[in-house]
Amino acid sequence: MTPIKTLVCLANSRKLSGRCVAGIVNDGSGEWVRPVSARPSREVSAHERQYKDRSEPNTLDIIMVPLLRPQPHGFQSENWLLDPNYYWAKTGRVGWNELLEMEQHPDALWINGSSTYNGSNDRVPTEEAATLSDSLKLIRVTDLTLQVHTPGEMFGDQRPVLRAWFSHAGHRYILRVTDPEYELQYLAKPEGIYEIGESFLTVSLGEPYAGYAYKLVAAIMERTKIQTGSRK
């Protein structure tokens, strides 16, 4: 029998040609689950993450996800192989108060001290990442700002990038954003800094690439949007 886990969806973020979906089990345990496909890069296709009406999960949905078995991959201990033969099902939504109950309070986002040219504390060397036991955090920040810029412009790359600037537990972070809703909204804006304010962030530690595992903001949940119902 296919096991089903009921999750609060806390990320449906961009990954290669698909998505990276993750959530916390809706039972008070604090257990993270990241449904993954059987493909080598593990991203979840549109077909695999659909509801029966062909729509797909939004952040803050409560979803029932058919799974096959745990499939941890290095420090991504939260991975479960999804069952592609069944639709997912939405059973409700959560709000700000429910997020407060799930909030995590790490002393740091894994290991700090390594930064890219345009980031701050935004990566972990592969050999250090191998010592970690998880790859997902749900944190609340009060000073979130978003930066739209074109870091590769001097090399002929005109693609804009969205980064999140925030502090947490006394540390400063500048991380890439892979939340599709925020990329769609903000990458259409002029380059600059945009004040957001109090928000929950789902931060994910991506799979190692070129000697590092990169920290990514997989979802942004603004207090004002949640409380006014404008976060889908």
Tab-separated table of N, CA and C in Angstrom, residues 84-162:
chain	number	residue	atom	x	y	z
A	84	PRO	N	4.433	8.215	-8.775
A	84	PRO	CA	3.934	9.001	-9.904
A	84	PRO	C	2.577	8.539	-10.419
A	85	ASN	N	2.025	7.478	-9.855
A	85	ASN	CA	0.773	6.917	-10.361
A	85	ASN	C	-0.462	7.494	-9.686
A	86	TYR	N	-0.280	8.413	-8.757
A	86	TYR	CA	-1.414	8.969	-8.030
A	86	TYR	C	-1.349	10.494	-8.029
A	87	TYR	N	-2.519	11.120	-8.063
A	87	TYR	CA	-2.582	12.572	-7.902
A	87	TYR	C	-2.311	12.945	-6.453
A	88	TRP	N	-1.833	14.168	-6.259
A	88	TRP	CA	-1.779	14.749	-4.930
A	88	TRP	C	-3.137	15.350	-4.619
A	89	ALA	N	-3.426	15.604	-3.352
A	89	ALA	CA	-4.733	16.131	-2.967
A	89	ALA	C	-4.560	17.268	-1.963
A	90	LYS	N	-5.282	18.348	-2.184
A	90	LYS	CA	-5.275	19.488	-1.266
A	90	LYS	C	-6.399	19.332	-0.267
A	91	THR	N	-6.078	19.490	1.024
A	91	THR	CA	-7.098	19.339	2.062
A	91	THR	C	-7.332	20.622	2.851
A	92	GLY	N	-6.565	21.683	2.580
A	92	GLY	CA	-6.761	22.930	3.311
A	92	GLY	C	-5.609	23.889	3.095
A	93	ARG	N	-5.574	24.923	3.922
A	93	ARG	CA	-4.527	25.946	3.880
A	93	ARG	C	-4.134	26.296	5.311
A	94	VAL	N	-2.931	26.818	5.480
A	94	VAL	CA	-2.514	27.335	6.782
A	94	VAL	C	-2.272	28.836	6.669
A	95	GLY	N	-2.219	29.496	7.829
A	95	GLY	CA	-1.968	30.923	7.875
A	95	GLY	C	-0.761	31.241	8.737
A	96	TRP	N	-0.642	32.512	9.105
A	96	TRP	CA	0.522	32.984	9.854
A	96	TRP	C	0.668	32.276	11.196
A	97	ASN	N	-0.426	32.074	11.906
A	97	ASN	CA	-0.341	31.452	13.232
A	97	ASN	C	0.190	30.029	13.156
A	98	GLU	N	-0.211	29.308	12.120
A	98	GLU	CA	0.299	27.938	11.958
A	98	GLU	C	1.795	27.945	11.628
A	99	LEU	N	2.234	28.927	10.849
A	99	LEU	CA	3.667	29.040	10.567
A	99	LEU	C	4.449	29.302	11.854
A	100	LEU	N	3.902	30.138	12.726
A	100	LEU	CA	4.576	30.413	13.997
A	100	LEU	C	4.778	29.134	14.818
A	101	GLU	N	3.841	28.214	14.718
A	101	GLU	CA	3.956	26.945	15.452
A	101	GLU	C	5.034	26.050	14.847
A	102	MET	N	5.314	26.220	13.567
A	102	MET	CA	6.318	25.380	12.897
A	102	MET	C	7.696	26.031	12.840
A	103	GLU	N	7.800	27.279	13.244
A	103	GLU	CA	9.044	28.044	13.125
A	103	GLU	C	10.230	27.312	13.757
A	104	GLN	N	11.355	27.331	13.065
A	104	GLN	CA	12.592	26.744	13.583
A	104	GLN	C	13.558	27.860	13.994
A	105	HIS	N	14.442	27.534	14.926
A	105	HIS	CA	15.340	28.542	15.494
A	105	HIS	C	16.795	28.064	15.459
A	106	PRO	N	17.327	27.777	14.274
A	106	PRO	CA	18.730	27.339	14.205
A	106	PRO	C	19.681	28.469	14.576
A	107	ASP	N	20.819	28.105	15.164
A	107	ASP	CA	21.844	29.103	15.495
A	107	ASP	C	22.478	29.681	14.236
A	108	ALA	N	22.449	28.900	13.164
A	108	ALA	CA	22.985	29.345	11.875
A	108	ALA	C	22.309	28.521	10.795
A	109	LEU	N	22.351	29.009	9.557
A	109	LEU	CA	21.875	28.220	8.430
A	109	LEU	C	23.018	27.310	8.007
A	110	TRP	N	23.066	26.173	8.686
A	110	TRP	CA	24.103	25.168	8.524
A	110	TRP	C	25.476	25.745	8.882
A	111	ILE	N	26.368	25.879	7.950
A	111	ILE	CA	27.732	26.332	8.248
A	111	ILE	C	27.969	27.646	7.507
A	112	ASN	N	28.370	28.671	8.235
A	112	ASN	CA	28.648	29.970	7.638
A	112	ASN	C	30.141	30.143	7.355
A	113	GLY	N	30.477	31.195	6.637
A	113	GLY	CA	31.876	31.535	6.418
A	113	GLY	C	32.330	31.482	4.977
A	114	SER	N	31.486	30.925	4.092
A	114	SER	CA	31.855	30.864	2.684
A	114	SER	C	30.809	31.625	1.869
A	115	SER	N	31.285	32.520	0.998
A	115	SER	CA	30.382	33.389	0.239
A	115	SER	C	30.803	33.487	-1.216
A	116	THR	N	29.830	33.641	-2.101
A	116	THR	CA	30.113	33.966	-3.491
A	116	THR	C	30.369	35.467	-3.603
A	117	TYR	N	30.732	35.937	-4.798
A	117	TYR	CA	31.048	37.353	-4.985
A	117	TYR	C	29.847	38.244	-4.672
A	118	ASN	N	28.645	37.800	-5.064
A	118	ASN	CA	27.439	38.610	-4.867
A	118	ASN	C	26.594	38.165	-3.678
A	119	GLY	N	27.041	37.146	-2.959
A	119	GLY	CA	26.265	36.631	-1.839
A	119	GLY	C	26.968	36.829	-0.515
A	120	SER	N	26.329	36.357	0.543
A	120	SER	CA	26.924	36.386	1.873
A	120	SER	C	26.485	35.139	2.635
A	121	ASN	N	27.457	34.355	3.088
A	121	ASN	CA	27.169	33.095	3.782
A	121	ASN	C	26.197	32.242	2.970
A	122	ASP	N	26.442	32.168	1.657
A	122	ASP	CA	25.469	31.535	0.766
A	122	ASP	C	25.911	30.187	0.205
A	123	ARG	N	26.979	29.630	0.744
A	123	ARG	CA	27.385	28.310	0.264
A	123	ARG	C	28.182	27.590	1.354
A	124	VAL	N	28.289	26.262	1.183
A	124	VAL	CA	29.045	25.411	2.105
A	124	VAL	C	29.955	24.524	1.266
A	125	PRO	N	31.268	24.484	1.541
A	125	PRO	CA	32.139	23.573	0.797
A	125	PRO	C	31.631	22.136	0.878
A	126	THR	N	31.769	21.411	-0.215
A	126	THR	CA	31.209	20.063	-0.306
A	126	THR	C	31.666	19.165	0.834
A	127	GLU	N	32.947	19.251	1.211
A	127	GLU	CA	33.433	18.359	2.264
A	127	GLU	C	32.801	18.683	3.612
A	128	GLU	N	32.466	19.946	3.839
A	128	GLU	CA	31.774	20.316	5.083
A	128	GLU	C	30.301	19.960	5.000
A	129	ALA	N	29.700	20.134	3.831
A	129	ALA	CA	28.287	19.788	3.655
A	129	ALA	C	28.046	18.301	3.904
A	130	ALA	N	29.052	17.475	3.600
A	130	ALA	CA	28.906	16.030	3.795
A	130	ALA	C	28.708	15.654	5.257
A	131	THR	N	29.034	16.554	6.169
A	131	THR	CA	28.873	16.271	7.604
A	131	THR	C	27.487	16.651	8.115
A	132	LEU	N	26.669	17.292	7.283
A	132	LEU	CA	25.372	17.795	7.717
A	132	LEU	C	24.302	16.707	7.661
A	133	SER	N	23.244	16.909	8.443
A	133	SER	CA	22.201	15.885	8.546
A	133	SER	C	20.853	16.335	8.001
A	134	ASP	N	20.766	17.569	7.524
A	134	ASP	CA	19.501	18.026	6.952
A	134	ASP	C	19.763	19.124	5.946
A	135	SER	N	18.692	19.528	5.224
A	135	SER	CA	18.884	20.497	4.147
A	135	SER	C	17.716	21.458	3.991
A	136	LEU	N	16.842	21.544	5.000
A	136	LEU	CA	15.682	22.429	4.928
A	136	LEU	C	15.469	23.119	6.264
A	137	LYS	N	15.176	24.410	6.223
A	137	LYS	CA	14.879	25.190	7.429
A	137	LYS	C	13.712	26.126	7.149
A	138	LEU	N	12.869	26.318	8.158
A	138	LEU	CA	11.803	27.317	8.107
A	138	LEU	C	12.108	28.363	9.165
A	139	ILE	N	12.455	29.573	8.732
A	139	ILE	CA	12.854	30.617	9.670
A	139	ILE	C	11.990	31.862	9.453
A	140	ARG	N	11.902	32.669	10.514
A	140	ARG	CA	11.195	33.950	10.425
A	140	ARG	C	12.210	35.071	10.503
A	141	VAL	N	12.092	36.029	9.595
A	141	VAL	CA	12.999	37.176	9.570
A	141	VAL	C	12.152	38.450	9.588
A	142	THR	N	12.729	39.517	10.099
A	142	THR	CA	11.989	40.777	10.213
A	142	THR	C	12.491	41.855	9.261
A	143	ASP	N	13.618	41.615	8.602
A	143	ASP	CA	14.270	42.671	7.820
A	143	ASP	C	14.513	42.279	6.369
A	144	LEU	N	13.612	41.494	5.798
A	144	LEU	CA	13.838	40.986	4.441
A	144	LEU	C	13.781	42.101	3.405
A	145	THR	N	14.800	42.145	2.553
A	145	THR	CA	14.760	42.968	1.351
A	145	THR	C	15.138	42.087	0.165
A	146	LEU	N	14.642	42.444	-1.010
A	146	LEU	CA	14.952	41.708	-2.231
A	146	LEU	C	15.742	42.589	-3.170
A	147	GLN	N	16.739	41.997	-3.812
A	147	GLN	CA	17.590	42.710	-4.764
A	147	GLN	C	17.404	42.122	-6.152
A	148	VAL	N	17.097	42.983	-7.114
A	148	VAL	CA	17.085	42.600	-8.520
A	148	VAL	C	18.332	43.190	-9.160
A	149	HIS	N	19.169	42.348	-9.740
A	149	HIS	CA	20.375	42.858	-10.394
A	149	HIS	C	20.797	41.912	-11.503
A	150	THR	N	21.792	42.339	-12.261
A	150	THR	CA	22.285	41.558	-13.402
A	150	THR	C	23.772	41.311	-13.189
A	151	PRO	N	24.121	40.307	-12.374
A	151	PRO	CA	25.521	40.126	-11.993
A	151	PRO	C	26.448	39.763	-13.139
A	152	GLY	N	25.903	39.181	-14.220
A	152	GLY	CA	26.768	38.784	-15.340
A	152	GLY	C	26.809	39.772	-16.479
A	153	GLU	N	26.314	40.980	-16.231
A	153	GLU	CA	26.185	41.957	-17.313
A	153	GLU	C	27.522	42.272	-17.980
A	154	MET	N	28.591	42.398	-17.191
A	154	MET	CA	29.898	42.739	-17.773
A	154	MET	C	30.470	41.620	-18.623
A	155	PHE	N	29.870	40.423	-18.508
A	155	PHE	CA	30.320	39.284	-19.315
A	155	PHE	C	29.321	38.974	-20.432
A	156	GLY	N	28.371	39.884	-20.647
A	156	GLY	CA	27.416	39.704	-21.722
A	156	GLY	C	26.167	38.932	-21.346
A	157	ASP	N	26.028	38.574	-20.057
A	157	ASP	CA	24.854	37.833	-19.589
A	157	ASP	C	23.832	38.846	-19.070
A	158	GLN	N	22.736	39.036	-19.786
A	158	GLN	CA	21.746	40.054	-19.445
A	158	GLN	C	20.623	39.528	-18.547
A	159	ARG	N	20.743	38.298	-18.081
A	159	ARG	CA	19.658	37.731	-17.274
A	159	ARG	C	19.667	38.311	-15.862
A	160	PRO	N	18.526	38.863	-15.413
A	160	PRO	CA	18.468	39.378	-14.045
A	160	PRO	C	18.362	38.245	-13.035
A	161	VAL	N	18.797	38.531	-11.815
A	161	VAL	CA	18.811	37.567	-10.722
A	161	VAL	C	18.119	38.203	-9.524
A	162	LEU	N	17.421	37.373	-8.752
A	162	LEU	CA	16.762	37.843	-7.529
A	162	LEU	C	17.479	37.259	-6.315
